[in-house]
Coordinates of C-alpha atoms and ligand atoms in Angstrom, one line a residue:
M7 CA 88.5 90.5 127.9
P8 CA 92.2 91.1 127.5
L9 CA 92.1 90.1 123.8
A10 CA 90.7 92.3 121.0
V11 CA 90.5 91.5 117.3
L12 CA 89.9 94.2 114.7
A13 CA 89.8 94.2 110.9
S14 CA 92.1 96.3 108.7
R15 CA 93.7 96.1 105.3
A16 CA 97.2 96.0 103.9
L17 CA 98.2 97.3 100.5
L18 CA 99.6 95.0 97.9
G19 CA 99.9 96.9 94.6
L20 CA 96.4 97.9 93.8
E21 CA 94.9 95.2 96.0
A22 CA 94.0 95.5 99.6
P23 CA 94.0 92.1 101.3
A24 CA 92.3 91.8 104.7
V25 CA 94.5 92.0 107.8
Q26 CA 93.5 91.0 111.3
V27 CA 94.9 93.1 114.1
E28 CA 94.9 91.1 117.4
V29 CA 95.8 92.9 120.6
H30 CA 96.5 90.8 123.7
L31 CA 97.2 92.1 127.2
S32 CA 98.8 89.9 129.8
G33 CA 100.7 89.9 133.1
G34 CA 104.5 89.7 133.3
L35 CA 107.1 92.2 132.6
P36 CA 105.7 95.4 130.9
A37 CA 106.5 95.3 127.1
F38 CA 104.9 96.3 123.8
S39 CA 105.7 94.1 120.9
I40 CA 104.2 93.8 117.4
V41 CA 104.5 90.6 115.5
G42 CA 103.6 89.5 112.0
L43 CA 106.6 90.6 110.1
P44 CA 106.0 94.3 110.3
E45 CA 108.5 96.6 108.6
A46 CA 110.2 99.5 110.3
E47 CA 107.3 101.8 110.1
V48 CA 105.0 99.5 111.9
R49 CA 107.5 99.2 114.7
E50 CA 107.4 102.9 115.0
A51 CA 103.6 102.5 115.4
R52 CA 104.3 101.6 119.1
E53 CA 105.6 105.0 119.9
R54 CA 102.9 106.8 118.0
V55 CA 100.1 104.8 119.5
R56 CA 101.4 105.2 123.1
S57 CA 101.7 109.0 122.7
A58 CA 98.4 109.4 120.8
L59 CA 96.5 107.5 123.6
L60 CA 98.1 109.4 126.4
N61 CA 97.7 112.8 124.7
S62 CA 94.1 112.1 124.0
S63 CA 93.4 111.4 127.7
L64 CA 92.8 107.7 126.9
P65 CA 94.2 104.8 129.0
F66 CA 97.4 103.1 127.9
P67 CA 98.2 99.8 129.7
S68 CA 101.8 100.7 130.7
S69 CA 102.0 98.1 133.4
R70 CA 100.9 95.2 131.1
R71 CA 102.6 93.0 128.6
I72 CA 101.2 94.0 125.2
V73 CA 101.4 91.8 122.1
V74 CA 100.0 92.9 118.8
N75 CA 99.7 90.4 116.0
L76 CA 99.1 91.5 112.4
A77 CA 97.9 88.4 110.5
P78 CA 98.5 86.9 108.0
A79 CA 102.2 87.1 108.8
D80 CA 103.4 86.7 105.2
L81 CA 101.7 89.9 103.9
P82 CA 104.1 92.9 103.5
K83 CA 102.8 95.6 105.8
E84 CA 103.9 99.2 105.6
S85 CA 103.2 102.7 106.7
G86 CA 101.3 103.7 109.8
R87 CA 97.9 102.5 108.5
F88 CA 97.6 100.0 111.5
D89 CA 98.0 102.8 114.2
L90 CA 94.3 103.3 114.5
P91 CA 93.3 99.6 114.8
I92 CA 96.1 99.0 117.2
A93 CA 95.1 102.0 119.4
L94 CA 91.4 100.9 119.4
G95 CA 92.5 97.3 120.1
L96 CA 94.4 98.5 123.2
L97 CA 91.3 100.3 124.4
A98 CA 89.0 97.4 123.7
A99 CA 91.4 95.0 125.5
Q100 CA 91.3 97.3 128.5
G101 CA 87.5 97.4 128.4
A102 CA 87.4 101.1 127.5
I103 CA 85.5 100.2 124.3
D104 CA 82.8 97.6 124.0
P105 CA 84.5 94.9 121.8
A106 CA 81.1 94.1 120.3
R107 CA 81.0 97.6 118.7
L108 CA 84.1 96.8 116.7
S109 CA 82.5 94.1 114.6
G110 CA 81.2 95.1 111.1
H111 CA 84.0 97.8 110.9
E112 CA 87.3 98.0 109.3
F113 CA 89.9 100.6 110.4
A114 CA 92.9 102.2 109.0
G115 CA 94.8 105.4 109.8
E116 CA 98.1 106.8 110.9
L117 CA 98.1 108.6 114.3
S118 CA 100.0 111.7 115.1
L119 CA 101.5 112.0 118.6
S120 CA 98.5 114.1 119.6
G121 CA 95.9 111.7 118.4
E122 CA 95.1 113.4 115.1
L123 CA 94.4 111.0 112.2
R124 CA 96.7 111.3 109.2
P125 CA 95.7 110.1 105.7
V126 CA 97.0 106.7 104.4
R127 CA 97.9 105.8 100.9
G128 CA 95.6 103.6 98.8
A129 CA 92.4 104.4 100.7
L130 CA 90.4 104.0 97.5
A131 CA 91.8 100.6 96.8
M132 CA 91.0 99.6 100.3
A133 CA 87.4 100.8 100.0
C134 CA 87.0 99.0 96.6
A135 CA 88.1 95.8 98.2
A136 CA 85.8 96.2 101.3
G137 CA 83.0 98.1 99.5
C138 CA 81.1 95.0 98.2
D139 CA 79.7 94.2 101.7
S140 CA 77.0 96.8 102.3
A141 CA 76.8 96.2 106.0
L142 CA 80.5 97.0 106.5
R143 CA 81.7 100.4 107.8
F144 CA 85.1 101.6 106.9
V145 CA 86.6 104.1 109.4
L146 CA 89.4 106.3 107.9
P147 CA 91.1 109.6 108.4
L148 CA 89.0 112.4 106.9
A149 CA 91.1 113.0 103.8
S150 CA 91.3 109.3 103.0
A151 CA 87.6 108.9 103.7
R152 CA 86.8 111.6 101.1
E153 CA 88.8 109.5 98.6
A154 CA 87.3 106.2 99.6
A155 CA 83.8 107.6 99.5
L156 CA 84.1 107.6 95.7
A157 CA 84.0 103.8 95.7
A158 CA 81.7 103.2 98.6
P159 CA 79.9 106.4 99.7
D160 CA 77.6 104.7 102.2
A161 CA 80.2 102.5 103.8
V162 CA 82.8 105.2 104.7
L163 CA 83.2 107.2 107.9
G164 CA 85.8 109.9 108.2
A165 CA 87.4 111.1 111.5
Q166 CA 89.9 113.8 112.3
H167 CA 90.9 112.6 115.7
L168 CA 91.2 109.3 117.6
N169 CA 88.7 110.8 120.2
D170 CA 86.1 111.1 117.4
V171 CA 86.4 107.4 116.6
V172 CA 86.2 106.5 120.3
A173 CA 83.1 108.7 120.8
Y174 CA 81.5 107.0 117.8
L175 CA 82.3 103.5 119.1
G176 CA 81.1 104.5 122.5
G177 CA 77.8 105.7 121.1
Q178 CA 78.3 109.4 122.1
I179 CA 78.1 110.4 118.5
Q180 CA 76.2 108.8 115.6
A181 CA 77.6 107.5 112.4
Q182 CA 75.9 110.4 110.6
A183 CA 78.4 112.8 112.2
L184 CA 81.3 111.0 110.5
R185 CA 79.7 110.7 107.1
V186 CA 81.7 112.4 104.3
T187 CA 80.4 114.0 101.2
V188 CA 81.8 112.9 97.9
P189 CA 83.8 115.8 96.6
V190 CA 82.7 117.3 93.3
A191 CA 85.2 119.4 91.5
T192 CA 85.0 120.8 88.0
P193 CA 87.7 119.2 85.8
P194 CA 90.2 121.6 84.3
A195 CA 89.3 122.9 80.8
L196 CA 91.1 121.0 78.1
A197 CA 92.9 122.7 75.2
D198 CA 90.9 122.5 71.9
L199 CA 92.0 121.0 68.6
A200 CA 90.5 124.1 66.9
D201 CA 93.7 125.9 67.9
V202 CA 95.8 123.6 65.5
R203 CA 95.8 125.0 62.0
G204 CA 96.5 122.7 59.0
Q205 CA 98.3 119.4 59.8
A206 CA 95.7 117.3 58.2
L207 CA 97.8 114.1 58.4
A208 CA 98.6 114.5 62.1
R209 CA 95.1 115.4 63.0
R210 CA 93.8 112.3 61.2
A211 CA 96.4 110.1 63.0
L212 CA 95.3 111.7 66.3
E213 CA 91.6 110.9 65.6
I214 CA 92.4 107.2 64.7
A215 CA 94.6 106.9 67.8
A216 CA 91.8 108.2 70.0
A217 CA 89.1 106.0 68.3
G218 CA 91.0 102.7 68.7
G219 CA 93.3 103.4 71.7
H220 CA 96.4 103.1 69.5
H221 CA 99.9 104.4 70.4
L222 CA 101.1 107.4 68.4
L223 CA 104.5 109.0 67.6
L224 CA 104.7 112.5 66.0
V225 CA 108.0 113.3 64.2
G226 CA 108.7 116.8 63.0
P227 CA 110.9 119.9 63.2
P228 CA 110.8 122.3 66.2
G229 CA 107.7 124.4 66.4
S230 CA 105.6 122.3 64.1
G231 CA 102.9 121.8 66.7
K232 CA 103.7 118.3 68.0
T233 CA 103.4 119.1 71.6
M234 CA 100.2 121.1 70.8
L235 CA 98.7 118.1 69.1
A236 CA 99.7 115.5 71.7
Q237 CA 98.2 117.6 74.5
R238 CA 94.8 117.5 72.8
L239 CA 94.5 113.7 72.7
P240 CA 92.8 113.4 76.2
G241 CA 90.0 115.8 75.0
L242 CA 89.1 113.4 72.1
L243 CA 88.9 110.2 74.1
P244 CA 85.6 108.5 75.1
E245 CA 84.4 109.1 78.6
L246 CA 85.8 106.7 81.3
T247 CA 83.4 104.1 82.6
R248 CA 82.8 104.1 86.3
Q249 CA 85.0 101.0 86.7
Q250 CA 87.9 102.8 84.8
A251 CA 87.4 106.0 86.8
L252 CA 87.7 104.0 90.0
Q253 CA 90.8 102.1 88.8
S254 CA 92.5 105.3 87.6
A255 CA 91.7 107.1 90.9
A256 CA 92.8 104.1 92.9
M257 CA 96.2 104.2 91.2
L258 CA 96.6 107.9 92.0
S259 CA 95.5 107.1 95.6
L260 CA 98.1 104.4 95.8
A261 CA 100.7 107.1 94.9
G262 CA 99.1 109.4 97.5
S263 CA 98.5 112.0 94.8
F264 CA 94.7 111.8 94.1
Q265 CA 92.9 115.1 93.8
P266 CA 89.1 115.2 93.6
A267 CA 89.3 117.3 90.4
Q268 CA 90.9 114.3 88.8
W269 CA 87.8 112.1 89.3
G270 CA 86.5 110.7 86.0
V271 CA 89.1 112.6 84.0
R272 CA 91.4 110.9 81.6
C273 CA 94.7 111.9 82.9
L274 CA 97.6 113.2 80.8
R275 CA 100.9 112.4 82.4
S276 CA 103.9 114.2 80.8
P277 CA 107.1 113.2 82.6
H278 CA 110.2 115.1 81.7
H279 CA 112.8 113.2 79.6
G280 CA 115.2 113.4 82.4
C281 CA 113.1 111.2 84.6
S282 CA 114.6 108.0 86.0
P283 CA 113.6 104.5 84.8
A284 CA 112.0 104.0 88.3
A285 CA 110.0 107.2 88.0
L286 CA 108.7 106.1 84.6
L287 CA 108.1 102.5 85.2
G288 CA 107.6 102.3 88.9
G289 CA 109.5 100.7 91.7
L290 CA 109.5 98.9 95.0
A291 CA 110.6 101.0 97.9
A292 CA 110.8 100.2 101.6
G293 CA 107.4 101.9 101.9
G294 CA 105.8 99.6 99.3
V295 CA 105.0 99.8 95.7
R296 CA 105.5 103.1 94.0
P297 CA 103.6 103.4 90.8
G298 CA 105.5 104.9 87.9
E299 CA 104.2 107.2 85.2
V300 CA 103.1 104.3 83.1
S301 CA 100.7 103.2 85.9
L302 CA 99.7 106.7 86.9
A303 CA 98.5 107.1 83.3
H304 CA 96.3 103.9 83.7
H305 CA 93.3 104.5 81.4
G306 CA 94.8 107.8 80.4
V307 CA 97.5 109.3 78.2
L308 CA 101.2 109.1 78.7
F309 CA 102.9 111.9 76.7
L310 CA 106.6 111.4 76.2
D311 CA 108.0 114.6 74.6
E312 CA 111.5 114.4 73.0
L313 CA 111.3 110.6 73.1
P314 CA 114.9 109.8 72.2
E315 CA 116.2 111.9 75.1
F316 CA 114.7 109.5 77.7
D317 CA 117.1 107.1 79.5
R318 CA 117.7 104.1 77.4
R319 CA 116.7 101.7 80.2
A320 CA 113.5 103.6 80.7
L321 CA 112.7 103.3 77.0
E322 CA 113.4 99.6 76.9
G323 CA 111.3 99.2 80.0
L324 CA 108.3 100.6 78.1
R325 CA 108.2 97.5 75.9
E326 CA 106.5 95.4 78.5
P327 CA 103.6 97.7 79.4
L328 CA 103.2 98.7 75.7
E329 CA 102.6 95.1 74.9
S330 CA 100.8 93.7 77.9
S331 CA 99.4 96.8 79.7
R332 CA 101.1 95.7 83.0
V333 CA 104.5 96.3 84.6
H334 CA 106.4 93.9 86.8
L335 CA 108.5 95.4 89.5
A336 CA 111.2 93.6 91.5
R337 CA 113.5 94.6 94.3
A338 CA 115.6 91.9 96.1
A339 CA 113.2 89.2 97.0
H340 CA 110.1 91.3 96.5
R341 CA 107.9 91.2 93.4
A342 CA 104.9 93.2 92.4
E343 CA 102.8 93.8 89.4
L344 CA 100.8 96.9 88.5
P345 CA 98.3 97.6 85.7
A346 CA 99.6 100.2 83.1
R347 CA 96.9 100.4 80.4
F348 CA 98.0 103.8 79.1
Q349 CA 97.9 105.2 75.6
L350 CA 101.3 106.5 74.5
V351 CA 101.7 109.7 72.5
A352 CA 105.3 110.6 71.9
A353 CA 107.0 113.4 70.0
M354 CA 110.5 113.8 68.6
N355 CA 112.5 115.7 66.1
P356 CA 113.7 113.8 63.0
C357 CA 117.4 114.5 63.8
P358 CA 119.5 116.2 66.5
C359 CA 119.2 119.7 64.9
G360 CA 115.5 119.1 64.1
H361 CA 115.4 120.1 60.5
L362 CA 116.0 116.9 58.5
G363 CA 113.4 116.9 55.7
D364 CA 112.3 120.5 56.5
P365 CA 112.0 122.5 53.2
T366 CA 112.4 125.8 55.1
R367 CA 115.7 125.2 57.0
P368 CA 118.7 123.1 56.2
C369 CA 119.7 120.2 58.4
R370 CA 123.2 120.5 60.0
C371 CA 123.6 116.9 61.1
T372 CA 125.9 114.3 59.6
P373 CA 124.3 111.0 58.6
A374 CA 126.2 109.4 61.5
Q375 CA 124.6 111.8 63.9
V376 CA 121.2 111.2 62.6
A377 CA 121.7 107.4 62.7
R378 CA 123.0 107.6 66.3
Y379 CA 120.0 109.8 67.4
R380 CA 117.5 107.4 65.8
A381 CA 119.2 104.3 67.2
R382 CA 118.2 105.4 70.7
L383 CA 114.8 104.0 69.8
S384 CA 115.1 100.3 69.3
G385 CA 113.3 98.4 66.6
P386 CA 111.2 96.5 69.1
L387 CA 110.1 99.7 70.8
L388 CA 109.2 101.5 67.5
D389 CA 107.4 98.3 66.4
R390 CA 105.0 98.7 69.3
I391 CA 103.9 102.2 68.2
D392 CA 101.0 101.7 65.9
L393 CA 100.9 105.1 64.3
R394 CA 104.1 107.1 63.4
V395 CA 103.5 110.2 61.4
E396 CA 105.6 113.2 60.2
V397 CA 104.4 116.6 61.1
A398 CA 105.7 119.2 58.7
A399 CA 106.4 122.8 59.9
L400 CA 103.9 125.4 58.7
A401 CA 105.3 128.5 57.0
P402 CA 104.4 131.7 58.8
A403 CA 102.1 132.7 55.9
E404 CA 100.2 129.4 56.2
L405 CA 99.8 129.7 59.9
L406 CA 98.3 133.2 59.5
E407 CA 96.0 132.3 56.6
L408 CA 94.7 128.9 57.5
P409 CA 91.3 128.8 59.1
A410 CA 90.8 127.4 62.6
G411 CA 90.8 123.6 62.7
E412 CA 87.9 121.3 63.5
A413 CA 87.0 121.6 67.2
S414 CA 87.7 118.8 69.6
A415 CA 84.0 118.3 70.3
V416 CA 83.3 117.4 66.7
V417 CA 86.2 115.0 66.4
A418 CA 85.3 113.5 69.8
G419 CA 81.8 112.8 68.5
R420 CA 83.1 110.6 65.7
V421 CA 85.6 109.0 68.1
R422 CA 82.7 108.1 70.4
L423 CA 80.7 106.4 67.6
A424 CA 83.7 104.4 66.5
A425 CA 84.5 103.4 70.1
D426 CA 80.9 102.3 70.6
R427 CA 81.1 100.1 67.6
Q428 CA 84.1 98.4 69.1
Q429 CA 82.5 97.9 72.4
Q430 CA 79.4 96.4 70.9
R431 CA 81.4 94.1 68.6
Q432 CA 84.1 92.9 71.0
G433 CA 83.7 94.7 74.3
A434 CA 87.1 96.2 74.1
P435 CA 89.0 98.8 72.0
N436 CA 90.6 97.6 68.7
S437 CA 94.1 98.1 70.3
A438 CA 93.3 95.2 72.6
L439 CA 92.2 92.9 69.9
D440 CA 94.1 89.6 69.9
G441 CA 93.9 85.9 69.1
Q442 CA 90.7 84.6 67.7
P443 CA 88.8 87.9 67.9
L444 CA 91.6 89.6 65.9
Q445 CA 91.3 86.9 63.2
Q446 CA 87.5 87.2 63.1
H447 CA 87.1 91.0 63.1
C448 CA 90.1 91.8 60.8
C449 CA 89.5 89.0 58.3
L450 CA 90.7 89.8 54.8
D451 CA 89.8 88.4 51.4
S452 CA 92.6 86.6 49.6
E453 CA 93.4 89.6 47.3
S454 CA 93.8 92.1 50.2
R455 CA 95.8 89.5 52.1
N456 CA 98.3 89.1 49.3
W457 CA 98.5 92.8 48.8
L458 CA 99.2 93.4 52.5
A459 CA 101.7 90.6 52.7
G460 CA 103.6 92.2 49.8
A461 CA 103.5 95.7 51.2
L462 CA 104.7 94.5 54.7
A463 CA 107.5 92.4 53.2
R464 CA 108.8 95.4 51.4
V465 CA 109.4 97.3 54.7
G466 CA 110.6 94.2 56.5
A467 CA 107.7 94.3 59.0
S468 CA 107.5 91.8 61.9
A469 CA 104.6 89.6 62.8
R470 CA 103.8 92.1 65.6
A471 CA 103.7 95.0 63.2
T472 CA 101.4 93.0 60.9
H473 CA 98.8 92.6 63.7
R474 CA 99.2 96.2 64.7
V475 CA 98.5 97.3 61.1
L476 CA 95.3 95.1 61.1
R477 CA 94.1 96.7 64.4
V478 CA 94.6 100.2 63.0
A479 CA 92.9 99.3 59.8
R480 CA 90.0 98.0 61.8
T481 CA 89.7 101.4 63.6
I482 CA 89.9 103.3 60.3
A483 CA 87.0 101.1 59.0
D484 CA 85.1 101.7 62.3
L485 CA 85.5 105.5 61.9
G486 CA 83.9 105.1 58.4
D487 CA 81.2 102.8 59.7
C488 CA 82.4 100.0 57.4
G489 CA 82.0 96.3 58.0
P490 CA 84.8 94.2 56.5
L491 CA 88.3 95.6 56.0
A492 CA 89.0 96.8 52.6
R493 CA 92.3 97.6 50.8
R494 CA 91.9 101.3 51.4
H495 CA 91.8 100.8 55.2
L496 CA 95.0 98.7 55.1
A497 CA 96.7 101.3 52.8
E498 CA 95.9 104.1 55.2
A499 CA 97.1 102.1 58.2
L500 CA 100.4 101.4 56.5
Q501 CA 100.7 105.0 55.4
L502 CA 100.3 106.1 59.0
R503 CA 103.2 104.1 60.3
R504 CA 105.9 105.2 57.9
A505 CA 107.8 107.9 59.8
L506 CA 111.3 106.7 60.8
D507 CA 111.1 103.6 58.6
R508 CA 114.5 102.9 57.3
P509 CA 114.4 102.9 53.5
Ligands
LIG73 N1 99.7 123.9 63.2 C1 99.8 124.9 64.1 N2 98.6 125.6 64.4 C2 98.7 126.6 65.3 N3 99.8 127.0 66.0 C3 100.9 126.3 65.7 C4 100.9 125.3 64.8 N4 102.2 124.8 64.8 C5 102.9 125.5 65.6 N5 102.1 126.5 66.2 C6 102.6 127.5 67.2 O1 103.9 127.1 67.5 C7 104.0 126.9 68.9 C8 104.9 125.7 69.2 O2 104.3 124.5 68.9 P1 104.7 123.2 69.7 O3 105.3 123.5 71.0 O4 103.6 122.3 69.6 O5 105.8 122.7 68.7 P2 106.7 121.4 68.7 O6 106.5 120.7 67.4 O7 106.3 120.6 69.9 O8 108.2 121.9 68.8 P3 109.5 121.3 69.6 O9 110.0 120.3 68.7 O10 110.4 122.5 69.7 O11 109.1 120.8 70.9 C9 102.6 126.6 69.4 O12 102.5 127.0 70.7 C10 101.8 127.5 68.5 O13 101.8 128.8 68.9
LIG74 MG1 107.4 120.1 71.7
LIG75 ZN1 119.5 117.8 61.5

């Protein structure tokens, strides 16, 4: 039959909607056209598919009129992922493959001119979308298949060359030969909190941040250990659930940067302060959605060192994901949305020279310089950072004499208990508490309510800040295994967001 229909998938953010690849051969003037609003890369598929078939000693219908339709037409389609289904469709339409063998399969993969299969972005998202159907087989380039196998180990087949896929569909080799093993890699060893001496306040803030998923800003002079502390946050966090691990890996897969060693690991993304707004927040390029650091840190930690040095637009752009855990991307008529449920840990000096408030070294900045430096962080941005603490520099004698700090494993044990309490009570971390559940689980007696209202009014706090204080207080109570919120929980929560407060 001169018509073949194959199943594939496009990539739309983290989603992978189904695409039908229809290949029709007819008489008339020889031509090869692809319809269904393909972008430039798909048009190039014509050349790759022709060369790959010829160089793999497979028939190419040069004397026929070829029409390839990628449906539905309104989905954006990018990259060479449709090369493989188009090539197989051409073979089936010529009778070189039994079309009945194609059903129950989905195909994606870019072809080299010699017929080798090249990996495609987002294979994990594609397999997640297709993986629910246990009878389905997903045929992918080998490297992509190894990724996709994390989501659907039994459904994925990996091939290195077009000829391997043709041999499988022709029955010359069995599916078993194309099975891939899920890669196991030992995650990198994490730095331990035991290395940090002293700094009781910052350590406490780090533990609370880890337990409730709260954002944290560390303010202190150079060399006080801010970077050290921030880098130790991932090692304190509760383990990822399988669902979270899949989403995190799917995001890295979308960026084409997933490594097996990252599977199940809370990632720590530390972009440099020189990075562009698009690199931080994500963007839409001709090749599709490019996740930014906020999305690559999905379910992990985003560490922004030297926070005021970041581009102003990048900092303001953080407000949306900090509030809603998502980013909206736009470019000309295109729109996309990506999840960005990261935990922010940021660090900065208190002033341009770094020594404001440091008892050991004088600050050389003028008040105007300090004000300008701090004004780089807008009120609404700071408002969204639940915990803001000062980290004082240790004197050399203290550093030498203080004993090693509590180890990450011990702190992580307390964090896990507090996180379990939150899961059991509301099925989400305290940082995500909102609406009615927030009212219910952070309910105050009238005395505490009056006290908190007075304290917040004195610092001119916003409604948003009020809710953030309540969430942090809830986490403090959970770390202490307490039921209702008490005054001391509120007082500590307020105490831990005082840095940079204007007097
Ligand atoms: N509390 C501490 N315990 C142990 N070592 C410390 C501590 N504070 C600082 N150090 C030492 O100082 C070094 C610098 O610390 P770190 O880079 O974290 O400072 P920082 O606050 O980020 O400084 P900067 O503002 O210059 O970025 C660490 O690598 C460590 O050797
Ligand atoms: Mg630092
Ligand atoms: Zn200064």
